[in-house]
């Protein structure tokens, strides 16, 4: 067989983001293993054009339809197909020009294209945790139905996934998600009420997109990840725990029924879980910086402060109650984060908006996909009205 035939053809949905650009670095470093065949961006036409000229994909999608003509013209001398608009994401996810979808769009917008890729039988590398928070039961059921592997890219879930290799016969007692604690670890509400977006956007250990950086500062990110873990690894809510680990060296752990705990460790660098998912089940040699036990010689652990970081408490509530509650919470959170990033509400207001939406939107125990879409819309409208967006 020629090596051409074994090249994995990758579709990066959200190629201009933090995960997307790092995935392209991994692809560029391994041209004999991977090719980029689909690239999508929401607004950033310039970076999308630059990426398309460099990687020569089969298709690109620009979300913002006003930018279609510009992208089309810039790629006129190539044979790259250009699509625009939200619907095009689903159409392209249904194409045959790729083998592996890297779901790296941020937020609820990632759900529909990912569902289409599953129905199209493609392997999913999942960075977009909101997909599982919104409709985890339906997504996981569909993945089983279409025999599609979902390989996590979120560092905690990649860690758990790596700890589970070779353990198919063994039951998990619990998983322990590590959390850095974000930039405001140890702070109290009287401090948090005054923090500004610039401050909240400074994460101590990771450089990421704006939404997940704010979610990390409020600890909502860890709450979303608890729900993500429940669906990915088929766990009961009480089997998912969180521990604060400020150094971000242990990326998460699995405790088995004999009490033994496995951890996956390394320096915080998203390229590693991205590369692991792309190449799974193989590991590829790389020259990323290595963890040195002499340089970072203390690993510490503490309980999360759910009294101060109330978003984590709300997410645990949503995890326990299930139904459409995680979907409602996620939608209200997306609106609240958007408003905070535009200086429309303060840091603590975000929690109030989410809590009120969770109390107000009618609970549905076993929603259909349509009902998830409706709950998402209702919660968004409710939150936007409350903030007067
Ligand atoms: P980002 O904001 O840097 O990038 C988001 C990408 O999605 C961009 O390409 C953007 O064009 C596209 N996009 C945004 N809104 C869209 C919409 N409405 N429709 C279509 N495309 C849209 O985000 P990111 O930090 O790369 O995160 C992407 C996802 O990965 C998130 O779900 C995040 O939680 C998850 N994740 C990120 C990291 C990280 O280190 N950045 C780590 C773990 C998980
Ligand atoms: Mg994570």
Short mmCIF file of C-alpha atoms and ligand atoms in Angstrom, two decimals:
data_model
loop_
_atom_site.label_atom_id
_atom_site.label_comp_id
_atom_site.label_asym_id
_atom_site.label_seq_id
_atom_site.Cartn_x
_atom_site.Cartn_y
_atom_site.Cartn_z
CA UNK A 1 0.00 0.00 0.00
CA UNK A 2 1.36 3.45 -0.81
CA UNK A 3 1.73 5.81 2.13
CA UNK A 4 -0.68 8.22 0.37
CA UNK A 5 -3.53 5.84 1.14
CA UNK A 6 -2.88 5.84 4.87
CA UNK A 7 -2.95 9.61 5.25
CA UNK A 8 -5.81 10.59 7.56
CA UNK A 9 -7.87 13.35 6.01
CA UNK A 10 -8.80 15.86 8.72
CA UNK A 11 -11.73 18.31 8.80
CA UNK A 12 -11.13 21.09 11.30
CA UNK A 13 -14.39 22.75 12.24
CA UNK A 14 -13.18 25.96 13.89
CA UNK A 15 -9.72 26.03 12.26
CA UNK A 16 -9.03 29.68 13.13
CA UNK A 17 -9.41 29.20 16.88
CA UNK A 18 -6.95 28.24 19.59
CA UNK A 19 -7.52 24.48 19.15
CA UNK A 20 -7.87 24.77 15.37
CA UNK A 21 -4.57 26.57 14.82
CA UNK A 22 -2.72 24.16 17.14
CA UNK A 23 -4.23 21.23 15.22
CA UNK A 24 -2.88 22.71 12.00
CA UNK A 25 0.57 22.90 13.62
CA UNK A 26 0.32 19.17 14.37
CA UNK A 27 -0.80 18.41 10.81
CA UNK A 28 2.00 20.54 9.37
CA UNK A 29 4.57 18.68 11.48
CA UNK A 30 3.28 15.28 10.25
CA UNK A 31 2.56 15.59 6.52
CA UNK A 32 3.05 11.85 6.02
CA UNK A 33 0.21 11.10 8.48
CA UNK A 34 -2.36 13.87 8.11
CA UNK A 35 -3.80 16.27 5.56
CA UNK A 36 -6.21 19.16 6.25
CA UNK A 37 -9.21 18.74 3.93
CA UNK A 38 -11.85 20.98 5.52
CA UNK A 39 -11.25 24.29 7.29
CA UNK A 40 -13.99 26.48 8.76
CA UNK A 41 -14.06 29.93 10.36
CA UNK A 42 -16.83 32.11 11.71
CA UNK A 43 -15.60 35.68 11.06
CA UNK A 44 -11.84 35.50 10.58
CA UNK A 45 -11.70 35.46 6.77
CA UNK A 46 -8.07 36.59 6.61
CA UNK A 47 -6.72 33.72 8.67
CA UNK A 48 -8.99 31.25 6.86
CA UNK A 49 -7.61 32.42 3.49
CA UNK A 50 -4.03 32.19 4.76
CA UNK A 51 -4.67 28.66 6.06
CA UNK A 52 -6.35 27.59 2.80
CA UNK A 53 -3.44 28.89 0.70
CA UNK A 54 -1.00 27.01 2.90
CA UNK A 55 -2.84 23.67 3.35
CA UNK A 56 -4.80 23.51 0.08
CA UNK A 57 -7.89 21.82 1.56
CA UNK A 58 -10.79 20.41 -0.42
CA UNK A 59 -13.34 22.79 1.14
CA UNK A 60 -13.47 25.90 3.31
CA UNK A 61 -16.50 27.41 5.03
CA UNK A 62 -16.77 31.03 6.14
CA UNK A 63 -19.66 31.43 8.60
CA UNK A 64 -20.18 35.12 7.91
CA UNK A 65 -21.94 35.20 4.51
CA UNK A 66 -20.88 38.81 3.90
CA UNK A 67 -17.31 37.58 3.60
CA UNK A 68 -18.02 34.88 1.01
CA UNK A 69 -17.05 36.99 -2.03
CA UNK A 70 -13.74 38.02 -0.49
CA UNK A 71 -12.76 34.43 0.39
CA UNK A 72 -13.91 33.14 -3.00
CA UNK A 73 -11.85 35.75 -4.82
CA UNK A 74 -8.74 35.19 -2.71
CA UNK A 75 -8.88 31.45 -3.51
CA UNK A 76 -9.85 31.87 -7.18
CA UNK A 77 -6.52 30.56 -8.44
CA UNK A 78 -6.86 27.35 -6.35
CA UNK A 79 -9.35 24.48 -6.59
CA UNK A 80 -10.52 24.96 -2.99
CA UNK A 81 -14.34 24.91 -2.81
CA UNK A 82 -15.78 27.81 -0.83
CA UNK A 83 -19.06 27.68 1.13
CA UNK A 84 -20.65 30.22 3.44
CA UNK A 85 -23.23 30.36 6.22
CA UNK A 86 -24.33 28.25 9.15
CA UNK A 87 -26.14 25.59 7.08
CA UNK A 88 -23.00 24.99 5.01
CA UNK A 89 -21.28 23.57 8.11
CA UNK A 90 -23.79 20.73 8.20
CA UNK A 91 -23.58 20.21 4.42
CA UNK A 92 -19.80 19.98 4.53
CA UNK A 93 -19.93 17.65 7.57
CA UNK A 94 -21.99 15.32 5.37
CA UNK A 95 -19.33 15.19 2.61
CA UNK A 96 -16.96 12.33 1.92
CA UNK A 97 -13.74 14.31 1.48
CA UNK A 98 -12.53 13.65 5.05
CA UNK A 99 -12.11 10.80 7.57
CA UNK A 100 -11.84 12.58 10.92
CA UNK A 101 -13.72 15.61 12.21
CA UNK A 102 -11.91 17.75 14.72
CA UNK A 103 -14.82 19.46 16.47
CA UNK A 104 -13.15 22.73 17.51
CA UNK A 105 -15.99 25.23 17.14
CA UNK A 106 -16.79 26.95 20.44
CA UNK A 107 -20.21 26.63 22.08
CA UNK A 108 -23.59 25.30 21.03
CA UNK A 109 -22.81 26.12 17.37
CA UNK A 110 -20.65 22.98 17.26
CA UNK A 111 -23.51 20.57 18.00
CA UNK A 112 -25.31 20.29 14.64
CA UNK A 113 -22.23 19.81 12.41
CA UNK A 114 -20.90 17.19 14.85
CA UNK A 115 -24.19 15.26 14.72
CA UNK A 116 -23.98 15.33 10.91
CA UNK A 117 -20.42 14.00 10.97
CA UNK A 118 -21.50 11.13 13.24
CA UNK A 119 -24.38 10.28 10.88
CA UNK A 120 -21.78 10.38 8.11
CA UNK A 121 -19.70 7.73 9.95
CA UNK A 122 -16.66 9.96 10.59
CA UNK A 123 -14.35 9.64 13.58
CA UNK A 124 -14.85 12.55 15.97
CA UNK A 125 -12.03 14.28 17.82
CA UNK A 126 -14.03 16.27 20.34
CA UNK A 127 -12.74 19.58 21.70
CA UNK A 128 -16.20 21.17 21.68
CA UNK A 129 -17.40 20.08 25.14
CA UNK A 130 -20.65 22.05 24.83
CA UNK A 131 -21.87 19.43 22.33
CA UNK A 132 -22.02 16.83 25.11
CA UNK A 133 -23.26 19.28 27.74
CA UNK A 134 -26.24 20.22 25.57
CA UNK A 135 -27.29 16.81 24.22
CA UNK A 136 -24.84 14.20 25.53
CA UNK A 137 -27.37 11.35 25.63
CA UNK A 138 -28.35 11.83 21.98
CA UNK A 139 -24.78 12.36 20.75
CA UNK A 140 -23.45 9.25 22.52
CA UNK A 141 -26.43 7.13 21.38
CA UNK A 142 -25.88 8.23 17.79
CA UNK A 143 -22.17 7.45 18.03
CA UNK A 144 -23.01 3.89 19.08
CA UNK A 145 -25.65 3.60 16.36
CA UNK A 146 -23.22 4.72 13.62
CA UNK A 147 -20.22 2.94 15.24
CA UNK A 148 -18.28 6.16 15.44
CA UNK A 149 -15.49 6.59 17.99
CA UNK A 150 -15.52 9.85 19.93
CA UNK A 151 -11.98 10.65 20.99
CA UNK A 152 -11.74 13.43 23.58
CA UNK A 153 -9.37 16.35 23.08
CA UNK A 154 -10.21 18.31 26.22
CA UNK A 155 -7.02 17.67 28.24
CA UNK A 156 -8.80 16.16 31.27
CA UNK A 157 -10.84 13.78 29.16
CA UNK A 158 -7.87 12.87 27.00
CA UNK A 159 -6.06 12.03 30.25
CA UNK A 160 -8.91 9.78 31.40
CA UNK A 161 -9.13 8.20 27.95
CA UNK A 162 -5.38 7.49 28.04
CA UNK A 163 -5.67 6.00 31.56
CA UNK A 164 -8.40 3.66 30.29
CA UNK A 165 -6.36 2.16 27.46
CA UNK A 166 -5.98 -1.55 28.26
CA UNK A 167 -8.64 -1.43 31.01
CA UNK A 168 -11.75 -2.44 29.04
CA UNK A 169 -12.61 -5.26 31.47
CA UNK A 170 -12.16 -3.13 34.58
CA UNK A 171 -14.81 -0.97 36.18
CA UNK A 172 -14.15 2.65 37.03
CA UNK A 173 -14.83 3.57 40.65
CA UNK A 174 -14.53 7.26 39.92
CA UNK A 175 -12.73 9.81 37.77
CA UNK A 176 -10.98 12.81 39.29
CA UNK A 177 -10.84 15.86 37.06
CA UNK A 178 -8.08 18.29 37.89
CA UNK A 179 -8.67 22.03 37.70
CA UNK A 180 -6.03 24.75 37.79
CA UNK A 181 -8.43 26.99 39.72
CA UNK A 182 -8.01 29.78 37.15
CA UNK A 183 -6.62 33.28 37.76
CA UNK A 184 -8.83 33.97 40.81
CA UNK A 185 -8.01 30.95 42.92
CA UNK A 186 -8.32 31.80 46.64
CA UNK A 187 -10.26 35.02 45.93
CA UNK A 188 -13.59 35.87 47.58
CA UNK A 189 -16.78 37.51 46.19
CA UNK A 190 -15.84 41.01 47.40
CA UNK A 191 -12.81 40.82 45.08
CA UNK A 192 -14.53 39.03 42.20
CA UNK A 193 -17.31 41.60 41.90
CA UNK A 194 -14.76 44.13 40.62
CA UNK A 195 -12.68 42.01 38.22
CA UNK A 196 -12.56 43.23 34.64
CA UNK A 197 -12.54 41.22 31.45
CA UNK A 198 -8.82 41.90 30.81
CA UNK A 199 -7.96 40.38 34.18
CA UNK A 200 -10.28 37.39 33.72
CA UNK A 201 -8.74 36.72 30.29
CA UNK A 202 -5.31 36.08 31.85
CA UNK A 203 -5.16 32.34 32.55
CA UNK A 204 -2.10 31.22 34.56
CA UNK A 205 -1.36 27.95 32.69
CA UNK A 206 -3.20 27.82 29.34
CA UNK A 207 -3.69 30.18 26.37
CA UNK A 208 -7.16 29.54 24.98
CA UNK A 209 -10.13 31.19 23.25
CA UNK A 210 -11.98 33.95 25.15
CA UNK A 211 -15.08 31.94 26.11
CA UNK A 212 -13.29 28.99 27.69
CA UNK A 213 -10.85 31.38 29.43
CA UNK A 214 -13.77 33.13 31.18
CA UNK A 215 -15.34 29.72 31.93
CA UNK A 216 -12.04 28.72 33.54
CA UNK A 217 -12.03 31.86 35.69
CA UNK A 218 -15.60 31.17 36.94
CA UNK A 219 -14.98 27.39 37.22
CA UNK A 220 -17.94 26.84 34.87
CA UNK A 221 -15.43 25.13 32.61
CA UNK A 222 -14.91 22.40 35.21
CA UNK A 223 -18.66 22.03 35.60
CA UNK A 224 -19.06 21.61 31.84
CA UNK A 225 -16.24 19.07 31.95
CA UNK A 226 -17.94 17.04 34.70
CA UNK A 227 -20.99 16.68 32.45
CA UNK A 228 -18.75 15.95 29.46
CA UNK A 229 -17.02 13.17 31.48
CA UNK A 230 -20.31 11.63 32.54
CA UNK A 231 -21.34 11.14 28.90
CA UNK A 232 -17.96 10.20 27.45
CA UNK A 233 -17.23 7.52 30.03
CA UNK A 234 -20.81 6.48 30.88
CA UNK A 235 -20.56 7.44 34.56
CA UNK A 236 -23.02 8.25 37.32
CA UNK A 237 -22.81 11.85 38.60
CA UNK A 238 -21.30 10.72 41.91
CA UNK A 239 -18.44 9.02 40.01
CA UNK A 240 -17.19 12.38 38.71
CA UNK A 241 -15.10 14.47 41.13
CA UNK A 242 -13.01 17.61 40.89
CA UNK A 243 -9.79 18.54 42.64
CA UNK A 244 -7.93 21.83 42.33
CA UNK A 245 -4.35 21.25 41.17
CA UNK A 246 -2.79 24.65 40.42
CA UNK A 247 0.29 23.34 38.56
CA UNK A 248 -1.77 21.62 35.79
CA UNK A 249 0.74 18.76 35.50
CA UNK A 250 -1.65 15.91 36.31
CA UNK A 251 -4.33 16.30 33.64
CA UNK A 252 -6.83 13.96 35.35
CA UNK A 253 -7.06 10.56 37.01
CA UNK A 254 -9.06 7.34 37.09
CA UNK A 255 -9.59 5.34 40.28
CA UNK A 256 -10.42 1.67 39.71
CA UNK A 257 -12.35 -0.70 41.97
CA UNK A 258 -9.17 -1.92 43.67
CA UNK A 259 -8.42 1.63 44.78
CA UNK A 260 -5.53 2.02 42.34
CA UNK A 261 -5.34 5.45 40.71
CA UNK A 262 -3.89 6.07 37.26
CA UNK A 263 -2.93 9.62 36.25
CA UNK A 264 -1.78 11.11 32.97
CA UNK A 265 0.83 13.83 33.34
CA UNK A 266 2.80 16.31 31.29
CA UNK A 267 3.30 20.01 30.77
CA UNK A 268 0.09 21.86 29.91
CA UNK A 269 0.12 21.95 26.09
CA UNK A 270 -3.04 21.25 24.07
CA UNK A 271 -0.95 20.03 21.13
CA UNK A 272 -0.41 16.79 23.03
CA UNK A 273 -4.10 15.76 23.41
CA UNK A 274 -4.77 17.03 19.86
CA UNK A 275 -1.94 14.91 18.46
CA UNK A 276 -2.99 11.91 20.58
CA UNK A 277 -6.57 12.08 19.23
CA UNK A 278 -5.46 12.53 15.61
CA UNK A 279 -3.01 9.62 15.72
CA UNK A 280 -4.92 7.30 18.11
CA UNK A 281 -4.17 4.48 18.83
CA UNK A 282 -0.56 5.40 17.99
CA UNK A 283 1.66 7.86 19.80
CA UNK A 284 3.81 10.06 17.60
CA UNK A 285 7.30 11.22 18.49
CA UNK A 286 7.56 14.99 18.91
CA UNK A 287 9.86 17.64 20.33
CA UNK A 288 7.39 19.39 22.63
CA UNK A 289 9.01 20.55 25.91
CA UNK A 290 9.15 17.78 28.54
CA UNK A 291 8.08 17.95 32.19
CA UNK A 292 11.08 18.11 34.50
CA UNK A 293 10.44 16.81 38.05
CA UNK A 294 13.34 18.93 39.34
CA UNK A 295 11.91 22.19 37.99
CA UNK A 296 8.30 21.75 39.10
CA UNK A 297 8.85 19.64 42.20
CA UNK A 298 5.65 20.28 44.12
CA UNK A 299 2.26 19.07 43.02
CA UNK A 300 -0.52 20.30 45.30
CA UNK A 301 -4.22 19.57 45.61
CA UNK A 302 -7.15 21.27 47.31
CA UNK A 303 -10.94 21.29 47.41
CA UNK A 304 -12.74 23.63 45.01
CA UNK A 305 -14.46 26.60 46.73
CA UNK A 306 -18.02 26.12 45.44
CA UNK A 307 -19.35 28.78 47.83
CA UNK A 308 -17.35 31.46 46.01
CA UNK A 309 -17.31 29.91 42.53
CA UNK A 310 -21.05 29.22 42.44
CA UNK A 311 -21.06 28.28 38.75
CA UNK A 312 -19.45 24.99 39.67
CA UNK A 313 -22.25 24.31 42.17
CA UNK A 314 -24.86 25.11 39.50
CA UNK A 315 -23.18 22.73 37.07
CA UNK A 316 -23.11 19.96 39.70
CA UNK A 317 -26.83 20.54 40.15
CA UNK A 318 -27.35 20.25 36.38
CA UNK A 319 -25.18 17.11 36.30
CA UNK A 320 -27.31 15.51 39.05
CA UNK A 321 -30.74 16.50 37.72
CA UNK A 322 -29.95 15.93 34.02
CA UNK A 323 -32.72 16.35 31.43
CA UNK A 324 -32.61 19.71 29.68
CA UNK A 325 -30.98 21.45 32.69
CA UNK A 326 -27.36 21.23 31.43
CA UNK A 327 -28.57 22.55 28.04
CA UNK A 328 -30.35 25.50 29.71
CA UNK A 329 -27.33 26.20 31.91
CA UNK A 330 -24.99 26.12 28.91
CA UNK A 331 -27.14 28.51 26.86
CA UNK A 332 -27.49 31.02 29.72
CA UNK A 333 -23.75 30.76 30.36
CA UNK A 334 -22.92 31.50 26.71
CA UNK A 335 -25.06 34.67 26.87
CA UNK A 336 -23.65 35.68 30.26
CA UNK A 337 -20.03 35.22 29.13
CA UNK A 338 -20.76 37.19 25.94
CA UNK A 339 -22.22 40.02 28.05
CA UNK A 340 -19.28 39.97 30.50
CA UNK A 341 -16.79 40.11 27.61
CA UNK A 342 -18.61 43.23 26.37
CA UNK A 343 -18.52 44.82 29.85
CA UNK A 344 -22.32 44.67 30.12
CA UNK A 345 -22.44 42.73 33.40
CA UNK A 346 -19.96 42.07 36.19
CA UNK A 347 -18.19 38.82 37.01
CA UNK A 348 -20.66 37.67 39.69
CA UNK A 349 -23.73 38.68 37.64
CA UNK A 350 -22.90 35.82 35.29
CA UNK A 351 -23.86 33.31 37.99
CA UNK A 352 -27.15 35.10 38.76
CA UNK A 353 -28.16 35.03 35.08
CA UNK A 354 -27.43 31.29 34.81
CA UNK A 355 -29.18 30.47 38.08
CA UNK A 356 -32.33 32.39 37.14
CA UNK A 357 -32.50 30.72 33.73
CA UNK A 358 -32.12 27.30 35.37
CA UNK A 359 -34.98 28.13 37.77
CA UNK A 360 -37.27 29.58 35.08
CA UNK A 361 -37.06 27.41 31.97
CA UNK A 362 -39.45 24.42 32.30
CA UNK A 363 -37.68 21.18 33.16
CA UNK A 364 -37.88 18.29 30.66
CA UNK A 365 -36.64 14.94 31.97
CA UNK A 366 -36.04 13.17 28.65
CA UNK A 367 -35.82 15.77 25.89
CA UNK A 368 -35.84 15.00 22.19
CA UNK A 369 -33.24 16.72 20.02
CA UNK A 370 -35.90 19.27 18.98
CA UNK A 371 -36.65 19.96 22.65
CA UNK A 372 -32.94 20.53 23.31
CA UNK A 373 -32.89 23.09 20.48
CA UNK A 374 -35.98 24.77 21.95
CA UNK A 375 -34.60 24.80 25.50
CA UNK A 376 -31.39 26.34 24.18
CA UNK A 377 -33.35 29.09 22.40
CA UNK A 378 -35.61 29.77 25.40
CA UNK A 379 -32.68 30.01 27.80
CA UNK A 380 -30.80 32.36 25.46
CA UNK A 381 -33.82 34.66 25.12
CA UNK A 382 -34.45 34.57 28.85
CA UNK A 383 -30.83 35.45 29.67
CA UNK A 384 -30.63 38.17 27.01
CA UNK A 385 -33.88 39.77 28.30
CA UNK A 386 -32.56 39.70 31.85
CA UNK A 387 -29.33 41.42 30.82
CA UNK A 388 -31.24 43.69 28.40
CA UNK A 389 -28.88 42.77 25.57
P1 LIG B 1 -11.74 29.89 19.92
O1 LIG B 1 -12.70 30.96 20.28
O2 LIG B 1 -10.29 30.19 19.95
O3 LIG B 1 -12.08 29.32 18.45
C1 LIG B 1 -13.38 28.99 18.09
C2 LIG B 1 -13.46 28.58 16.64
O4 LIG B 1 -14.86 28.36 16.34
C3 LIG B 1 -12.99 29.64 15.64
O5 LIG B 1 -12.44 29.01 14.51
C4 LIG B 1 -14.28 30.38 15.26
O6 LIG B 1 -14.21 30.92 13.95
C5 LIG B 1 -15.29 29.25 15.30
N1 LIG B 1 -16.63 29.72 15.70
C6 LIG B 1 -16.95 30.53 16.74
N2 LIG B 1 -18.28 30.73 16.79
C7 LIG B 1 -18.82 30.04 15.77
C8 LIG B 1 -20.13 29.86 15.27
N3 LIG B 1 -21.19 30.44 15.87
N4 LIG B 1 -20.32 29.09 14.19
C9 LIG B 1 -19.28 28.49 13.57
N5 LIG B 1 -17.99 28.63 13.98
C10 LIG B 1 -17.77 29.38 15.07
O7 LIG B 1 -12.08 28.64 20.85
P2 LIG B 1 -11.09 27.51 21.38
O8 LIG B 1 -10.44 27.96 22.62
O9 LIG B 1 -10.27 26.99 20.26
O10 LIG B 1 -12.14 26.40 21.83
C11 LIG B 1 -12.84 25.59 20.91
C12 LIG B 1 -13.56 24.49 21.68
O11 LIG B 1 -12.59 23.64 22.28
C13 LIG B 1 -14.43 25.00 22.83
O12 LIG B 1 -15.58 24.22 22.94
C14 LIG B 1 -13.55 24.81 24.05
O13 LIG B 1 -14.29 24.61 25.23
C15 LIG B 1 -12.78 23.56 23.69
N6 LIG B 1 -11.46 23.46 24.33
C16 LIG B 1 -10.53 24.39 24.11
C17 LIG B 1 -9.30 24.31 24.73
C18 LIG B 1 -8.20 25.32 24.46
O14 LIG B 1 -7.10 25.16 24.96
N7 LIG B 1 -8.44 26.35 23.70
C19 LIG B 1 -9.05 23.26 25.62
C20 LIG B 1 -10.03 22.32 25.84
C21 LIG B 1 -11.24 22.42 25.19
MG1 LIG B 2 -10.18 21.03 29.90
#
